[in-house]
Amino acid sequence: MSAHTQTAEKGQNTTLLCQESYVCSGTDEAIFECDECRSLQCQRCEEELHQPERLRNHERTRIRPGHVPFCDSCKGANGNIMHASMTGSRQIAAVRCQVCKINLCVECQKRTHAGGNRRKHPVTVYHAGKAQEQEEEEGMDEETKRRKMTEKVVSFLLVDETEEIQVRNEEDFIKKLDCSPDQHLKVVSIFGNTGDGKSHTLNHTFFYGREVFKTSPAQESCTVGVWAAYDPVRKVVVIDTEGLLGATVNLSQRTRLLLKVLAISDLVIYRTRADRLHNDLFKFLGDASEAYLKHFTKELKATTARCGLDVPLSTLGPGVIIFHETVYTKLLGSDHPSEVPEKLIQDRFRKLSCFPEAFSSIHYKGTRTYNPPTDFSGLRRAVEQQLENNTTRSPRQPGVIYKALKALSDRFSGEIPDDQMAHSSFFPDEYFTCSSVCLSCGCGCKKSMNHAKEGVPHESKSRCRYSHQYDNRVYTCKACYERGMEVSVVPKTSASTDSPWLGLAKYAWSGYVIECPNCGVVYRSRQYWFGNQDPVNTVVRTEIEHVWPGTDGFLKDNNNAAQRLLDGMNFMAQSVSELSLGPTKAVTSWLTDQIAPAYWRPNSQILSCKKCNTPFKDNDTKHHCRACGEGFCDGCSSKTRPVPERGWGPAPVRVCDNCYDNRGIQLDVAELPSDEEGGTLIARKVGEAVQNTLGAVVTAMDIPLGLVKDAARPAYWVPDHEILHCHNCRKEFSIKLSKHHCRACGQGFCDECSHDRRAVPSRGWDHPVRVCFNCNKKPGDL
């Protein structure tokens, strides 16, 4: 056993010690290196060991500062270098096995000590001095220097099989590549069926056969997800992908992941070992080209603008090299030297109706392997030639590459339903477009995935059809439309300017209203009582719009009129108890205006008595003189006399003091048309007003309250039988704990969690109504 000091036990040597332990017990500093003895020796051990005649001719070298011995495993028994064709020079040792007592380079350590019990052998790590490293490098040829540059390259998982990026951020991506953030790079990726040796191809094309990307003789695919490594020689990010036809789960997502890799690549190698080029190769490249142009070109442009990249991302796709390895068949175009392989490939694309228009170029590189190993030199030259071409795709910084991949991953992500997995195309539109489907007509959204994150609404290629279930008919104000504006309007039980109890009375009298934010109330369903025209023919335009999941644009005013009637009745009862006669006076005043003759001054304009100028208070009664139509207090209009000229007939009616004193003077009244304000018309209006107003209230009172609630419930409310506990505090409902619906979200809450009152105009509640604790905290209009 070698007797190293504590420094050696740590695996790092500052002073080389004797490795023989023959005389000095391994404590003296090493002075010589003996090739035949395969050890470093101190002065005493060297003299003692080489006293025998047969050992005196051993070749011994005096150790200089920073000296590192050569690998013992790379030398034959006679001292000749093994693997000379592979290495080209003697390999410097990286470690010394303290059990086997041999010096090993990196490759020999992997080969001899990677498995079994030898893996546990303690080793001492050698660190060459800078002077020796520089001396070694000066003696190397160009090829050896390139090999040395790739010795420390390792690969890392970039994106897993679920399309999740495995690097935290841009800095982490650059750190794992182990390159400068200012270094301009290109990206080379490889595609092909599982088992075709994609990882093996990359290892020999870029890293001189080192296993940077894992390879395995097992049946299972050795590459899962997307792996990346940096080639410092060619300044290239090399990407290894999962094989086609090998995945059994998440097949759609894994296939979509391939196109994301293709989109950020400058050069794509399609690796195939088929003796003849299969149609799958052309189908894959043709579908990839179509999907790239359709979905990725626009997104790459948007990424350039959104990320503010100094180097614009090329919207022209990468170049493609088809690397074809055969055993028993000839290479493409070898039968006829005049035939160019690339032209034969283009003809094959046309026959299959596949058009690889997105790719900047397509090249064919074949090799026929009579006896292993495969010759990758032709592929290596073709790759280097394509990388030198910067006319269509120029190198860019690693941060730009990461941002492009991140943007594509954020845009095109999410699970793909199983019913969309059986397609004739490798990259169907469903992999990249929004999965939302209109609830009314069943048409899908044509926007790209995750467009809602940018506030872009859903959109379909076809028009929608009307559905009574969703009532997806939208009204727009015709007057605004003719002025170049498109303003949506909805039927409501009352105008936004009406109070709840006044709105209820107006609803009973004049029916629903259509209100425009610009034009005000443009329609009342019973405004003229008979012969009223449909609003579609007069004041509004109608359109049928799509109903997308998660939207409630059509479950608003016209669907909760009955519930608003109940709320209005409760509000009226509450107002009567709290404000005494206030609401009653207001409703009576409004109803009087509705049935009043045209010459009467409206109650809203009567602020004080016409004669004595006494201001009217809220509870004061205003009286109209049937002769002049002005408003008076009771004291100034207590007299009566017939006013037949106004259509009141021979019976005495209320008049003001002035009109009573001037009763002998004939009023100058214009002749009224027969269908204008006459006694018969007034009587009919009064009767219908009373019937409609009282009828609506009496009918609602006569029906059991539970039945009314079920009939009046808006469509977005959660049904009572589905509400078992409060949506906020989770208390279970019982006879003592009542259920209440939030008018904004429609969920069920207890009274404590929904005691706030707030207007919800988006649902048609223009006045404060019950909302839950969470909705009340939301800023802006609900």
XYZ file of C-alpha atoms in Angstrom, residues 119-723:
605
model
C -15.226 1.472 -7.762
C -14.705 1.710 -3.974
C -10.889 1.803 -4.133
C -9.446 4.981 -2.561
C -7.627 7.191 -5.040
C -5.271 10.155 -4.983
C -6.022 12.960 -7.442
C -3.177 14.535 -9.411
C -3.238 18.244 -10.252
C -0.831 19.305 -12.924
C 0.926 22.611 -12.464
C 0.177 25.431 -14.852
C 3.679 25.353 -16.246
C 3.416 21.678 -17.099
C -0.078 22.092 -18.588
C 1.166 24.887 -20.799
C 4.139 22.776 -21.812
C 1.897 19.844 -22.603
C -0.473 22.006 -24.671
C 2.410 23.471 -26.677
C 3.472 19.970 -27.626
C -0.046 18.976 -28.761
C -1.314 19.045 -32.297
C -4.623 20.762 -33.158
C -6.667 17.568 -32.966
C -5.358 16.730 -29.508
C -6.129 20.235 -28.249
C -9.719 19.836 -29.463
C -10.036 16.547 -27.623
C -8.728 18.142 -24.465
C -11.284 20.976 -24.742
C -14.159 18.468 -24.710
C -12.854 16.317 -21.846
C -14.901 18.085 -19.180
C -18.146 18.464 -21.148
C -21.211 16.975 -19.450
C -24.837 16.918 -20.550
C -27.845 18.034 -18.490
C -31.613 17.613 -18.659
C -33.061 20.690 -20.343
C -36.765 19.762 -20.651
C -38.444 16.696 -19.147
C -41.068 14.489 -20.801
C -43.918 16.652 -19.417
C -42.532 19.752 -21.217
C -41.266 21.338 -17.981
C -37.991 23.271 -18.362
C -35.484 21.911 -15.839
C -33.238 24.975 -15.576
C -34.364 27.691 -13.197
C -33.510 30.749 -15.266
C -31.212 32.185 -17.908
C -28.209 32.301 -15.559
C -28.689 28.653 -14.584
C -28.865 27.679 -18.277
C -25.548 29.453 -19.021
C -23.931 27.948 -15.921
C -24.868 24.405 -16.924
C -23.590 24.986 -20.448
C -20.314 26.205 -18.901
C -19.827 28.927 -21.478
C -19.534 32.704 -21.501
C -22.827 34.650 -21.526
C -21.426 36.793 -24.351
C -20.430 33.814 -26.492
C -22.408 33.584 -29.761
C -23.691 30.068 -30.337
C -25.685 27.939 -32.720
C -27.960 25.028 -31.835
C -27.754 21.537 -33.344
C -30.408 18.939 -32.465
C -31.009 15.366 -33.536
C -34.234 13.507 -34.316
C -35.058 9.949 -35.271
C -36.781 6.777 -34.170
C -35.915 5.201 -30.856
C -32.990 2.761 -31.090
C -31.398 4.411 -34.126
C -28.364 5.586 -32.132
C -28.991 9.324 -31.888
C -26.992 9.793 -28.673
C -24.150 7.639 -30.041
C -24.099 9.779 -33.196
C -23.782 13.032 -31.223
C -21.026 11.604 -29.003
C -18.873 10.671 -32.012
C -19.710 13.711 -34.148
C -18.995 16.371 -31.523
C -17.163 14.806 -28.550
C -14.694 12.297 -30.080
C -16.583 9.259 -28.816
C -16.858 10.343 -25.166
C -20.192 9.375 -23.630
C -21.490 12.885 -23.050
C -25.010 11.722 -23.871
C -25.991 8.463 -22.226
C -26.199 5.369 -24.414
C -27.508 1.963 -23.439
C -27.828 -1.505 -25.021
C -31.086 -2.083 -23.119
C -34.485 -2.208 -24.817
C -35.766 0.845 -22.939
C -35.034 4.268 -24.368
C -31.968 5.765 -22.703
C -32.991 9.357 -23.521
C -36.132 10.644 -21.813
C -36.923 14.293 -22.372
C -34.465 16.726 -23.959
C -30.759 16.824 -22.954
C -28.204 19.492 -23.840
C -24.419 19.928 -23.805
C -21.994 22.596 -25.015
C -19.343 21.855 -27.652
C -16.551 24.387 -26.942
C -14.740 23.527 -30.167
C -17.482 24.449 -32.609
C -19.317 26.859 -30.228
C -22.514 24.840 -30.498
C -25.299 23.839 -28.103
C -25.901 20.160 -28.895
C -29.396 18.831 -28.087
C -30.359 15.168 -27.816
C -34.058 14.322 -28.095
C -36.279 11.416 -27.204
C -36.806 8.892 -29.979
C -39.966 8.743 -32.034
C -42.229 5.689 -31.706
C -40.801 4.902 -28.269
C -43.044 6.787 -25.817
C -46.073 5.095 -24.292
C -47.376 7.878 -22.013
C -47.787 11.604 -22.715
C -47.216 10.812 -26.385
C -48.857 14.014 -27.621
C -46.891 16.265 -25.291
C -43.605 14.529 -26.104
C -44.233 14.911 -29.811
C -45.058 18.600 -29.374
C -41.827 19.010 -27.413
C -39.847 17.933 -30.480
C -41.181 20.836 -32.510
C -40.185 23.317 -29.796
C -36.627 21.973 -30.012
C -36.741 22.183 -33.802
C -37.905 25.809 -33.591
C -34.839 26.942 -31.614
C -32.360 24.853 -33.667
C -30.118 26.117 -36.448
C -29.359 22.641 -37.753
C -31.339 19.417 -37.399
C -29.869 15.963 -37.928
C -32.435 13.287 -38.781
C -30.765 9.954 -37.968
C -32.024 6.742 -39.570
C -30.633 3.225 -39.798
C -33.315 1.968 -42.164
C -31.860 0.330 -45.272
C -34.404 2.304 -47.278
C -35.798 5.735 -46.395
C -39.280 5.215 -44.952
C -42.282 7.422 -45.568
C -42.337 8.264 -41.846
C -39.209 10.369 -42.315
C -40.805 12.498 -45.042
C -44.124 12.653 -43.192
C -42.420 13.848 -40.017
C -40.430 16.582 -41.757
C -43.413 17.674 -43.876
C -45.765 17.912 -40.885
C -43.085 19.667 -38.834
C -42.642 22.242 -41.592
C -46.375 22.913 -41.830
C -46.815 23.238 -38.063
C -43.738 25.469 -37.805
C -45.068 27.925 -40.398
C -48.584 27.854 -38.985
C -47.901 28.210 -35.268
C -44.257 29.031 -34.522
C -43.328 31.710 -37.047
C -45.750 34.220 -35.542
C -44.777 33.299 -31.991
C -41.057 33.736 -32.688
C -41.735 37.216 -34.067
C -43.799 38.048 -30.988
C -41.026 36.716 -28.731
C -38.494 39.015 -30.391
C -40.730 42.030 -29.716
C -41.885 40.926 -26.259
C -38.430 40.091 -24.907
C -36.729 43.056 -26.573
C -34.049 40.851 -28.098
C -31.164 42.583 -29.815
C -30.791 39.642 -32.194
C -34.077 38.894 -33.989
C -35.099 35.243 -33.982
C -35.081 33.919 -37.527
C -38.546 32.920 -38.684
C -36.993 30.682 -41.352
C -36.651 27.146 -40.067
C -33.375 25.279 -39.499
C -31.332 23.389 -42.050
C -31.780 19.617 -42.132
C -29.196 16.879 -42.650
C -30.603 13.399 -43.231
C -27.929 11.023 -41.909
C -28.625 7.644 -43.508
C -26.656 4.565 -42.443
C -27.132 1.355 -44.407
C -25.671 -2.138 -44.214
C -27.106 -4.160 -47.081
C -28.406 -1.495 -49.466
C -26.696 1.151 -51.525
C -26.792 4.790 -50.563
C -29.237 7.172 -52.178
C -28.012 8.254 -55.608
C -25.074 5.810 -55.738
C -26.573 3.840 -58.649
C -26.357 6.836 -60.933
C -23.596 9.329 -60.135
C -25.429 12.018 -62.108
C -28.386 11.864 -59.694
C -28.131 14.290 -56.821
C -29.496 12.774 -53.562
C -31.101 16.082 -52.535
C -33.136 16.159 -55.777
C -34.333 12.585 -55.185
C -35.426 13.579 -51.690
C -37.365 16.589 -53.005
C -39.120 14.337 -55.549
C -40.053 11.961 -52.752
C -41.541 14.835 -50.746
C -43.691 15.875 -53.701
C -44.963 12.336 -54.308
C -46.137 12.146 -50.708
C -47.697 15.662 -50.886
C -45.362 16.851 -48.159
C -43.774 20.254 -48.554
C -40.813 21.104 -46.261
C -41.018 24.811 -47.031
C -40.064 25.928 -43.525
C -36.527 24.484 -43.646
C -33.736 26.651 -44.983
C -32.048 23.631 -46.619
C -32.197 19.828 -46.772
C -29.025 17.786 -47.308
C -28.411 14.062 -47.521
C -25.354 12.395 -45.996
C -25.081 8.620 -46.166
C -22.611 6.036 -44.959
C -22.550 2.306 -45.580
C -21.199 0.257 -42.679
C -19.794 -3.078 -43.863
C -18.033 -3.650 -40.546
C -18.474 -1.604 -37.349
C -17.722 0.994 -36.152
C -19.760 3.563 -38.081
C -17.812 6.220 -39.941
C -19.019 9.645 -38.732
C -16.373 11.723 -40.495
C -18.651 12.588 -43.441
C -21.418 13.749 -41.117
C -18.920 15.764 -39.096
C -17.705 17.613 -42.193
C -21.275 18.257 -43.384
C -22.226 19.661 -39.967
C -19.193 21.956 -39.813
C -19.923 23.197 -43.331
C -23.526 24.056 -42.432
C -22.503 25.768 -39.192
C -20.162 28.078 -41.093
C -23.081 29.347 -43.185
C -24.544 32.416 -41.432
C -26.621 33.784 -44.301
C -30.013 32.535 -43.029
C -29.415 31.884 -39.344
C -26.748 33.730 -37.386
C -25.256 32.758 -34.004
C -26.790 34.319 -30.891
C -26.045 34.523 -27.193
C -27.147 31.640 -24.924
C -29.581 33.950 -23.142
C -31.479 34.482 -26.411
C -31.710 30.721 -26.923
C -33.138 30.257 -23.433
C -35.677 33.072 -23.835
C -36.920 31.609 -27.110
C -37.348 28.145 -25.579
C -39.049 29.611 -22.495
C -41.468 31.657 -24.599
C -42.430 28.655 -26.723
C -42.854 26.476 -23.632
C -45.082 29.049 -21.947
C -47.193 29.454 -25.068
C -47.550 25.821 -26.118
C -48.017 23.884 -22.906
C -50.666 21.981 -21.032
C -52.204 18.555 -21.274
C -53.704 17.345 -24.535
C -56.956 15.331 -24.165
C -56.719 11.643 -25.059
C -59.434 11.968 -27.688
C -57.070 14.150 -29.713
C -54.229 11.623 -29.852
C -55.300 9.660 -32.945
C -54.287 11.864 -35.869
C -52.918 11.354 -39.335
C -50.402 14.159 -38.742
C -47.333 14.117 -36.479
C -48.140 17.679 -35.357
C -51.936 18.277 -35.523
C -53.340 21.727 -34.809
C -54.731 20.485 -31.495
C -51.165 20.316 -30.124
C -50.732 24.080 -30.510
C -54.207 25.686 -30.503
C -56.540 26.459 -27.613
C -58.534 23.427 -26.440
C -61.674 25.401 -25.502
C -64.871 24.422 -27.323
C -68.009 26.572 -27.687
C -70.766 25.187 -25.435
C -73.462 26.219 -27.876
C -72.225 25.034 -31.282
C -69.249 22.804 -30.418
C -66.717 24.708 -32.562
C -63.154 24.989 -31.230
C -61.134 28.133 -30.571
C -58.612 28.937 -33.309
C -56.266 30.983 -31.115
C -52.945 29.561 -29.927
C -52.541 27.926 -26.539
C -52.597 30.039 -23.371
C -53.738 33.150 -25.257
C -55.984 34.057 -22.310
C -52.873 34.907 -20.244
C -52.310 37.868 -22.574
C -55.937 38.976 -22.376
C -56.739 37.787 -25.911
C -60.368 36.521 -26.113
C -61.456 33.237 -27.676
C -62.266 33.227 -31.388
C -63.724 30.608 -33.733
C -63.503 30.132 -37.475
C -67.270 29.675 -37.899
C -70.358 31.513 -36.726
C -72.293 30.261 -33.724
C -75.911 29.120 -33.503
C -78.489 30.291 -30.984
C -79.046 28.134 -27.901
C -81.948 28.705 -25.509
C -79.914 27.105 -22.741
C -77.241 29.797 -22.904
C -79.323 32.590 -24.473
C -76.264 33.664 -26.467
C -78.012 36.405 -28.384
C -76.324 39.769 -27.922
C -77.992 43.119 -28.562
C -76.124 46.213 -29.714
C -77.582 49.704 -29.821
C -78.591 50.488 -33.390
C -78.179 54.260 -32.993
C -74.615 53.874 -31.677
C -73.792 51.358 -34.419
C -74.843 53.851 -37.067
C -72.480 56.377 -35.467
C -69.562 53.972 -35.762
C -69.672 52.560 -32.222
C -70.579 49.039 -31.114
C -72.243 49.206 -27.699
C -73.778 46.074 -26.192
C -77.121 46.430 -24.406
C -79.180 43.908 -22.421
C -82.846 43.739 -21.349
C -83.206 44.657 -17.674
C -86.042 44.988 -15.211
C -85.120 48.607 -14.467
C -82.864 51.389 -15.616
C -79.637 52.034 -13.736
C -81.005 55.393 -12.572
C -84.052 53.795 -10.916
C -84.057 52.830 -7.256
C -85.029 49.194 -6.546
C -88.579 49.859 -5.389
C -89.168 52.428 -8.125
C -87.674 50.007 -10.668
C -90.089 47.298 -9.484
C -93.065 49.562 -9.996
C -91.815 50.574 -13.435
C -91.243 46.906 -14.338
C -94.840 46.073 -13.376
C -96.094 49.016 -15.367
C -93.811 49.342 -18.400
C -92.118 45.908 -18.573
C -88.416 45.333 -19.141
C -86.144 48.075 -20.430
C -83.196 48.185 -22.810
C -80.673 50.783 -21.710
C -77.688 52.087 -23.680
C -74.815 53.781 -21.802
C -74.761 56.513 -24.450
C -78.419 56.864 -25.430
C -80.114 56.034 -22.113
C -83.295 53.929 -22.054
C -84.050 53.118 -25.696
C -86.922 50.673 -25.220
C -89.624 49.620 -22.746
C -91.562 46.476 -23.588
C -94.990 47.887 -22.596
C -94.399 51.553 -23.125
C -97.286 51.972 -25.553
C -99.422 49.132 -24.126
C -100.628 47.953 -27.497
C -99.075 47.672 -30.929
C -95.571 47.824 -29.419
C -92.932 46.764 -31.943
C -90.168 44.232 -31.293
C -86.909 45.976 -30.264
C -84.941 44.060 -32.918
C -86.954 45.871 -35.586
C -86.546 49.296 -34.026
C -83.672 50.063 -31.641
C -81.190 47.173 -31.495
C -79.116 44.885 -33.706
C -78.789 41.226 -32.756
C -75.799 38.876 -33.037
C -75.253 35.272 -31.956
C -71.981 34.856 -30.056
C -70.028 31.804 -28.936
C -70.299 30.551 -25.361
C -66.835 29.581 -24.091
C -66.188 27.573 -20.907
C -65.548 29.740 -17.890
C -67.422 32.746 -19.283
C -70.792 33.958 -18.039
C -71.473 36.805 -20.441
C -74.964 35.551 -21.257
C -76.131 34.767 -17.721
C -76.848 38.359 -16.799
C -79.749 40.791 -16.671
C -82.382 39.028 -18.721
C -81.918 35.781 -16.811
C -82.383 37.085 -13.262
C -85.454 39.299 -13.657
C -87.555 37.033 -11.444
C -84.927 37.016 -8.693
C -84.698 40.789 -8.939
C -88.478 40.908 -8.447
C -88.058 38.990 -5.180
C -85.148 41.170 -4.101
C -87.144 44.259 -5.025
C -90.108 43.113 -2.956
C -87.872 42.394 0.037
C -86.173 45.768 -0.427
C -89.544 47.521 -0.578
C -90.733 45.825 2.602
C -87.487 46.711 4.343
C -87.628 50.285 3.086
C -91.227 50.719 4.231
C -90.318 49.564 7.732
C -87.178 51.700 7.912
C -88.213 54.828 6.010
C -91.938 54.808 6.745
C -93.781 56.371 3.800
C -90.740 57.288 1.692
C -90.817 54.472 -0.871
C -94.595 54.471 -1.014
C -94.685 58.186 -1.816
C -92.009 57.791 -4.471
C -93.795 54.913 -6.179
C -97.130 56.724 -5.988
C -95.564 59.887 -7.405
C -94.048 57.969 -10.306
C -97.249 56.036 -10.987
C -99.172 59.312 -11.017
C -96.822 60.652 -13.687
C -97.372 57.532 -15.807
C -101.168 57.910 -15.926
C -101.323 61.700 -15.706
C -102.752 63.803 -18.570
C -100.244 65.487 -20.822
C -100.957 68.956 -19.414
C -100.096 67.976 -15.828
C -96.746 69.095 -14.511
C -94.691 65.986 -13.566
C -94.289 65.355 -9.838
C -90.506 65.399 -10.194
C -90.685 69.040 -11.290
C -92.976 70.152 -8.441
C -90.750 71.303 -5.598
C -93.098 73.796 -3.915
C -96.748 74.880 -3.973
C -97.566 76.972 -7.026
C -99.566 79.489 -4.959
C -98.037 79.765 -1.488
C -94.519 78.584 -2.476
C -94.348 76.260 0.529
C -91.562 73.665 -0.200
C -92.723 70.065 -0.295
C -91.149 67.604 2.115
C -90.700 63.880 1.463
C -93.924 62.926 3.232
C -96.021 65.845 1.885
C -98.727 65.097 -0.672
C -98.700 66.990 -3.943
C -102.054 67.770 -5.549
C -102.681 68.604 -9.196
C -105.276 71.096 -10.232
C -107.459 69.358 -12.828
C -107.955 72.640 -14.654
C -104.459 74.150 -15.024
C -102.363 71.049 -14.199
C -100.002 72.774 -11.743
C -98.989 71.347 -8.328
C -100.387 72.699 -5.067
C -100.508 71.870 -1.398
C -103.762 70.606 0.115
C -104.693 74.022 1.527
C -104.380 75.782 -1.846
C -106.331 73.132 -3.792
C -109.125 72.051 -1.451
C -112.020 73.284 -3.662
C -113.786 71.276 -6.365
C -115.735 72.063 -9.510
C -116.490 70.319 -12.830
C -113.846 70.634 -15.541
C -115.518 69.072 -18.629
C -113.257 70.942 -21.045
C -110.311 68.838 -19.776
C -112.215 65.581 -20.228
C -113.163 65.090 -16.560
C -116.888 65.012 -17.256
C -119.637 66.711 -15.215
C -118.464 65.490 -11.797
C -116.655 68.007 -9.532
C -112.896 67.443 -9.282
C -110.027 69.119 -7.353
C -109.008 72.555 -8.579
C -106.776 75.298 -7.197
C -108.108 78.436 -5.623
C -107.350 80.579 -8.709
C -109.127 78.224 -11.127
C -112.081 78.021 -8.715
C -112.345 81.827 -8.587
C -112.160 81.999 -12.429
C -114.720 79.236 -12.961
C -116.832 81.438 -15.197
C -114.022 81.946 -17.673
C -113.766 79.349 -20.437
C -110.316 77.748 -20.670
C -108.517 77.972 -23.994
C -107.966 74.234 -24.574
C -106.839 72.805 -27.928
C -109.061 70.175 -29.457
C -107.747 66.742 -28.531
C -107.696 63.771 -30.889
C -110.087 61.020 -29.993
C -107.283 58.638 -28.985
C -105.470 61.219 -26.829
C -105.923 61.994 -23.139
C -109.639 61.501 -22.513
C -111.602 60.177 -19.583
C -111.853 56.714 -21.096
C -108.109 56.499 -21.789
C -107.238 57.719 -18.284
C -109.577 55.240 -16.709
C -108.117 52.410 -18.747
C -104.543 53.397 -17.839
C -105.385 53.608 -14.163
C -107.115 50.249 -14.231
C -104.281 48.536 -16.067
C -101.672 50.097 -13.820
C -103.428 48.882 -10.697
C -104.010 45.450 -12.197
C -100.411 44.982 -13.309
C -98.856 46.417 -10.172
C -101.065 44.574 -7.708
C -101.212 41.465 -9.860
C -97.439 41.039 -9.885
C -97.253 41.436 -6.111
C -100.285 39.282 -5.285
C -99.145 36.499 -7.595
C -95.721 36.438 -6.025
C -97.231 36.360 -2.538
C -99.672 33.542 -3.322
C -96.986 31.138 -4.675
C -95.002 29.253 -1.948
C -91.690 31.003 -1.350
C -89.561 27.905 -2.078
C -91.231 27.464 -5.456
C -90.675 31.106 -6.306
C -86.999 30.874 -5.373
C -86.443 27.853 -7.613
C -88.168 29.538 -10.533
C -86.368 32.809 -9.938
C -82.846 31.455 -9.501
C -80.373 32.836 -12.101
C -78.552 30.217 -14.139
C -75.149 30.979 -12.610
C -76.330 30.318 -9.039
C -75.362 27.007 -7.462
C -78.633 25.078 -6.735
C -79.656 24.911 -3.080
C -79.515 21.111 -2.941
C -75.841 21.196 -3.964
C -74.873 23.648 -1.223
